PDB file of C-alpha atoms in Angstrom:
ATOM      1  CA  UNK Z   1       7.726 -15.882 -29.188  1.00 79.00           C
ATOM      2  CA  UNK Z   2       8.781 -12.571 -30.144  1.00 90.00           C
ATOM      3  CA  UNK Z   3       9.999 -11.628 -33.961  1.00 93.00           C
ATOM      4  CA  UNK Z   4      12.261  -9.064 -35.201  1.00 94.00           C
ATOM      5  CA  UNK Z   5      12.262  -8.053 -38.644  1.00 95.00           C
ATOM      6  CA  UNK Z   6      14.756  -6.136 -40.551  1.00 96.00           C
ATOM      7  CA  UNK Z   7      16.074  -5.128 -43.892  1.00 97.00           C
ATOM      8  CA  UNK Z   8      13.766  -3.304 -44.922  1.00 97.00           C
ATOM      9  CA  UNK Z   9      15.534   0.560 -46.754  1.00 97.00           C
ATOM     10  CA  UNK Z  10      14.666   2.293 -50.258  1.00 98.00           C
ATOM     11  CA  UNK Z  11      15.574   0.963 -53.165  1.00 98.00           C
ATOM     12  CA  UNK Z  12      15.291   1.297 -56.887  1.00 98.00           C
ATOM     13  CA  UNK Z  13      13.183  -0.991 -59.360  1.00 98.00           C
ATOM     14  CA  UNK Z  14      14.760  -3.819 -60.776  1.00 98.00           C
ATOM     15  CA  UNK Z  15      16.978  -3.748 -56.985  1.00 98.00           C
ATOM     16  CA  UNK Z  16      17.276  -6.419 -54.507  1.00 98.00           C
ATOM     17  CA  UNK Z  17      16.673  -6.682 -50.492  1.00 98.00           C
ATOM     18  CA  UNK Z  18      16.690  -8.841 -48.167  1.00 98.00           C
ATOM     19  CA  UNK Z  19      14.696  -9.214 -45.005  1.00 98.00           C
ATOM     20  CA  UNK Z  20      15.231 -11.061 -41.966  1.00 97.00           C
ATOM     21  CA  UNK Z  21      12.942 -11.970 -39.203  1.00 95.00           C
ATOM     22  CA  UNK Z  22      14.198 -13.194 -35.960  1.00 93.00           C
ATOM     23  CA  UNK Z  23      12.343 -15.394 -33.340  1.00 90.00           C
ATOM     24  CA  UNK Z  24      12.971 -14.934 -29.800  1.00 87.00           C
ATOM     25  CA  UNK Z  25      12.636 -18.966 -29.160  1.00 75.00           C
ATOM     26  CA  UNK Z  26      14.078 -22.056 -30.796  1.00 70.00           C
ATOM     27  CA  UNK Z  27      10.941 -23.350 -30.841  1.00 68.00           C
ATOM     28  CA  UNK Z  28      10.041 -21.283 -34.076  1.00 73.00           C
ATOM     29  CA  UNK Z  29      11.690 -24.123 -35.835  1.00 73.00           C
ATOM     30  CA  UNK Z  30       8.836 -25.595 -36.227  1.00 83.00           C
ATOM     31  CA  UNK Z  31       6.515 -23.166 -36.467  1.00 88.00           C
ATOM     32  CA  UNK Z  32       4.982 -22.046 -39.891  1.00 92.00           C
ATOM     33  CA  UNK Z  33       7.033 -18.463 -40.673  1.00 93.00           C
ATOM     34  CA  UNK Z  34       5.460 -16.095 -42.841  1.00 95.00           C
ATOM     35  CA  UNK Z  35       5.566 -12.853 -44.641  1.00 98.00           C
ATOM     36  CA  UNK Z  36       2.547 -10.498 -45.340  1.00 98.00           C
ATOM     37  CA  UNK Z  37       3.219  -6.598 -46.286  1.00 98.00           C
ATOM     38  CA  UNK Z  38       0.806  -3.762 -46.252  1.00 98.00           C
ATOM     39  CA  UNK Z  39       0.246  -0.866 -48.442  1.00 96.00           C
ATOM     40  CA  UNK Z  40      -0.736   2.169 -48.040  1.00 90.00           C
ATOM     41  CA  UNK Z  41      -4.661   1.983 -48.210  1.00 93.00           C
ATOM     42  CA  UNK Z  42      -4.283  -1.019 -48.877  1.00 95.00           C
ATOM     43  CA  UNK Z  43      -4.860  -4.112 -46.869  1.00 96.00           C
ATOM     44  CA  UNK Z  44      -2.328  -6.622 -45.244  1.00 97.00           C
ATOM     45  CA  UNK Z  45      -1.648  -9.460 -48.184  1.00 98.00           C
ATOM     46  CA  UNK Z  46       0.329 -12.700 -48.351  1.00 98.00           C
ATOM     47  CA  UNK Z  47       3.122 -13.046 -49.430  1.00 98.00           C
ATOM     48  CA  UNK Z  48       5.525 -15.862 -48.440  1.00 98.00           C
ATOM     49  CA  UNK Z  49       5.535 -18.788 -45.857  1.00 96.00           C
ATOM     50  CA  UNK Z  50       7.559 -22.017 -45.299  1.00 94.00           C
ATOM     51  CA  UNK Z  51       6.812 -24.558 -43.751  1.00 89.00           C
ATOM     52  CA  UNK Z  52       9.629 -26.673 -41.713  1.00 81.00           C
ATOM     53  CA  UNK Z  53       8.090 -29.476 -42.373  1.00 77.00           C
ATOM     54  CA  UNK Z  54       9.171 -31.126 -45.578  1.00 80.00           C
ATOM     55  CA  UNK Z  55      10.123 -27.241 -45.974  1.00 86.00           C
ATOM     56  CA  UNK Z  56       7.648 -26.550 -48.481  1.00 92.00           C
ATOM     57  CA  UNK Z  57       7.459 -22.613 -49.459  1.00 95.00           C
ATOM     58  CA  UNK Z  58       4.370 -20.980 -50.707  1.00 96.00           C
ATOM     59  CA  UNK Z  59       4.575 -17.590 -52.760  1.00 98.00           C
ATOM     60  CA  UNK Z  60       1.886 -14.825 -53.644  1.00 98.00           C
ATOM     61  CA  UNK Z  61       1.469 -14.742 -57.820  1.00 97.00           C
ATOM     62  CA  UNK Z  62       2.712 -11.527 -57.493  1.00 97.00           C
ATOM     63  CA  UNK Z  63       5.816 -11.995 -55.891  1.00 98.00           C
ATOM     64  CA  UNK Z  64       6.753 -15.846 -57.326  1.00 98.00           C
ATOM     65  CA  UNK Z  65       9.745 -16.565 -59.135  1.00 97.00           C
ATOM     66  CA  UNK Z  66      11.635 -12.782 -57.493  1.00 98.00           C
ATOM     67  CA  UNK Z  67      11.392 -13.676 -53.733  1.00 98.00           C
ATOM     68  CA  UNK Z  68      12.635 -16.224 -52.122  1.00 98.00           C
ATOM     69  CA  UNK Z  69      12.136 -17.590 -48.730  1.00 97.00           C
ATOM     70  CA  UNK Z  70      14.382 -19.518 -45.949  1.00 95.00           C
ATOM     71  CA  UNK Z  71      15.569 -20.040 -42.808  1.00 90.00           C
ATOM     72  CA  UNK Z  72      18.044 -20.770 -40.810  1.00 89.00           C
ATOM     73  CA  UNK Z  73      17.220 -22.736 -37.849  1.00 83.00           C
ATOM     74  CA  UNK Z  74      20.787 -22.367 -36.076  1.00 86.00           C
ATOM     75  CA  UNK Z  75      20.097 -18.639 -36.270  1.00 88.00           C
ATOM     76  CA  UNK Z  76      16.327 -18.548 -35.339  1.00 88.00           C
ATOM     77  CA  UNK Z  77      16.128 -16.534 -38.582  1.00 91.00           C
ATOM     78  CA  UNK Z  78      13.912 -16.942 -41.765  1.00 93.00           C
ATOM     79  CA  UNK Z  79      14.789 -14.363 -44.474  1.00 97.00           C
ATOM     80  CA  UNK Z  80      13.254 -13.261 -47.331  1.00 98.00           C
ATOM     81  CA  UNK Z  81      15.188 -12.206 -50.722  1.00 98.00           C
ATOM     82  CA  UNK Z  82      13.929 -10.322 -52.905  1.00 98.00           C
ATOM     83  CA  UNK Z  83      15.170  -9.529 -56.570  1.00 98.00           C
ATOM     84  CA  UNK Z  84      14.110  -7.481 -59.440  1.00 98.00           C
ATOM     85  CA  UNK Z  85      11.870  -5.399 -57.135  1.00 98.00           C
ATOM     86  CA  UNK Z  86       9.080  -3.075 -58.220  1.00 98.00           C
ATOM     87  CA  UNK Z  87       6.746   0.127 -57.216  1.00 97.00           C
ATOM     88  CA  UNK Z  88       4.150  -1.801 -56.532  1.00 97.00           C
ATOM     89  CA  UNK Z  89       6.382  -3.650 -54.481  1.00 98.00           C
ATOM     90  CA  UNK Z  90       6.461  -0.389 -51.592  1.00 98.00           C
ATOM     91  CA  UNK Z  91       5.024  -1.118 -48.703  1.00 98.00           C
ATOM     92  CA  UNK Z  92       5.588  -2.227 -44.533  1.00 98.00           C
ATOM     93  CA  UNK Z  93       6.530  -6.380 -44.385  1.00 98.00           C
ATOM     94  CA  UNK Z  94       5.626  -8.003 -41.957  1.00 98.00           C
ATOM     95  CA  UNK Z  95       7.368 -11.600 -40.499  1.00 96.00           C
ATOM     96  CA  UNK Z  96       4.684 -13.747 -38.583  1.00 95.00           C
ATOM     97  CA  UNK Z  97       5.075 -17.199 -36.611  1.00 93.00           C
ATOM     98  CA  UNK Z  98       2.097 -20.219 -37.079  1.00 92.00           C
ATOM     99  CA  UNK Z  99       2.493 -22.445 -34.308  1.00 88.00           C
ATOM    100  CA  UNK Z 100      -0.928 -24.413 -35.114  1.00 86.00           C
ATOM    101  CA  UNK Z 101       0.483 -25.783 -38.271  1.00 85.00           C
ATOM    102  CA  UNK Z 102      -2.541 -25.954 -40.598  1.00 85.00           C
ATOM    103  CA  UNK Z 103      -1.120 -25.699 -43.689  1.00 86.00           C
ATOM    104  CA  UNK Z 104      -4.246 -25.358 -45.579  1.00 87.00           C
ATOM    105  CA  UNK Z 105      -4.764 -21.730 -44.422  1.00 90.00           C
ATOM    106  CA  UNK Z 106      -0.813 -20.379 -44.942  1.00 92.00           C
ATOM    107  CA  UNK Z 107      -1.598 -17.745 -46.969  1.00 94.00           C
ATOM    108  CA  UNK Z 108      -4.312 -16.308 -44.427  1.00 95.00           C
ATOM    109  CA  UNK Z 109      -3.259 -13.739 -41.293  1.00 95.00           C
ATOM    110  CA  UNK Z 110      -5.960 -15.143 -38.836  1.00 94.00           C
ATOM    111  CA  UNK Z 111      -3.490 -17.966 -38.914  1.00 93.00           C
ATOM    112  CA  UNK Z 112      -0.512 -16.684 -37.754  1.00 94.00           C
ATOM    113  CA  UNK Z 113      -0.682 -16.109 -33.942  1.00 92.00           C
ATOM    114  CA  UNK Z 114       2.773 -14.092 -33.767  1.00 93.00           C
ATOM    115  CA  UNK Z 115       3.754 -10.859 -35.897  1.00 95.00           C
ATOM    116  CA  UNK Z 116       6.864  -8.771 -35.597  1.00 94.00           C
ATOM    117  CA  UNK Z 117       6.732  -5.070 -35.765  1.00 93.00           C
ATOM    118  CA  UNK Z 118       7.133  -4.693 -39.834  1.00 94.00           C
ATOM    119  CA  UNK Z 119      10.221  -3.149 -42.138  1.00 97.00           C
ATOM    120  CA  UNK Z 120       9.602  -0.421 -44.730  1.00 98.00           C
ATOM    121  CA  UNK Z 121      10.344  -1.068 -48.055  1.00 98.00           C
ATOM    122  CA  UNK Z 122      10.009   1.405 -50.587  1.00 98.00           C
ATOM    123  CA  UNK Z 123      10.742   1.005 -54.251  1.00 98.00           C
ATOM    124  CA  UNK Z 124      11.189   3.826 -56.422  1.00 97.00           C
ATOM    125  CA  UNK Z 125      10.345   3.931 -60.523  1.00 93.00           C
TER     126      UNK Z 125
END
């Protein structure tokens, strides 16, 4: 499986983005899809996943209640919106596949055995 993410641009605080990730294989549908993002300095954190089945989502504190995640299966896409973004909200996101489904360890990148190649977003005060 191979992802594609995109979106990603500058932006200023309190602005909204949206990212998309696309899978290379319809069999993403039932993978786990997640989002993690870097920083610079920093290291690579959750922040998004959903799960296709029962299509449970799973947010970071820091980003609940201003991103959203979803997907559309017909378009082998999951996307992530994100609203009232901040500065501390800068850095490279990542989209990542889970095909071994163990929901209990979402929010962890060991988990995720496929990662696109990241989007920059940067968020200026």
């Amino acid at each position: 499986v191979q992802l594609q993410a995109s979106g990603g641009g500058l932006v200023q605080a309190g602005g909204f983005l949206r990212l998309s990730c696309t899978a290379s294989a319809r069999t993403y549908s039932r993978f786990i899809m997640g989002w993690f993002r870097q920083s610079p300095g920093k290291e690579r954190e959750f922040v998004a996943a959903y799960n296709w089945s029962g299509g449970s989502t799973y947010y970071a504190d820091s980003v609940k209640g201003r991103f959203t995640i979803s997907r559309d299966n017909s378009k082998n896409t999951v996307y992530l919106q994100m609203t009232n973004l901040k500065p501390e909200d800068t850095a490279v996101y990542y989209c990542a596949a889970d095909s071994r489904l163990i929901v209990s360890s979402i929010r962890y990148e060991d988990q995720y055995d496929y990662w696109g190649q990241g989007t920059l977003v940067t968020v200026s005060s």
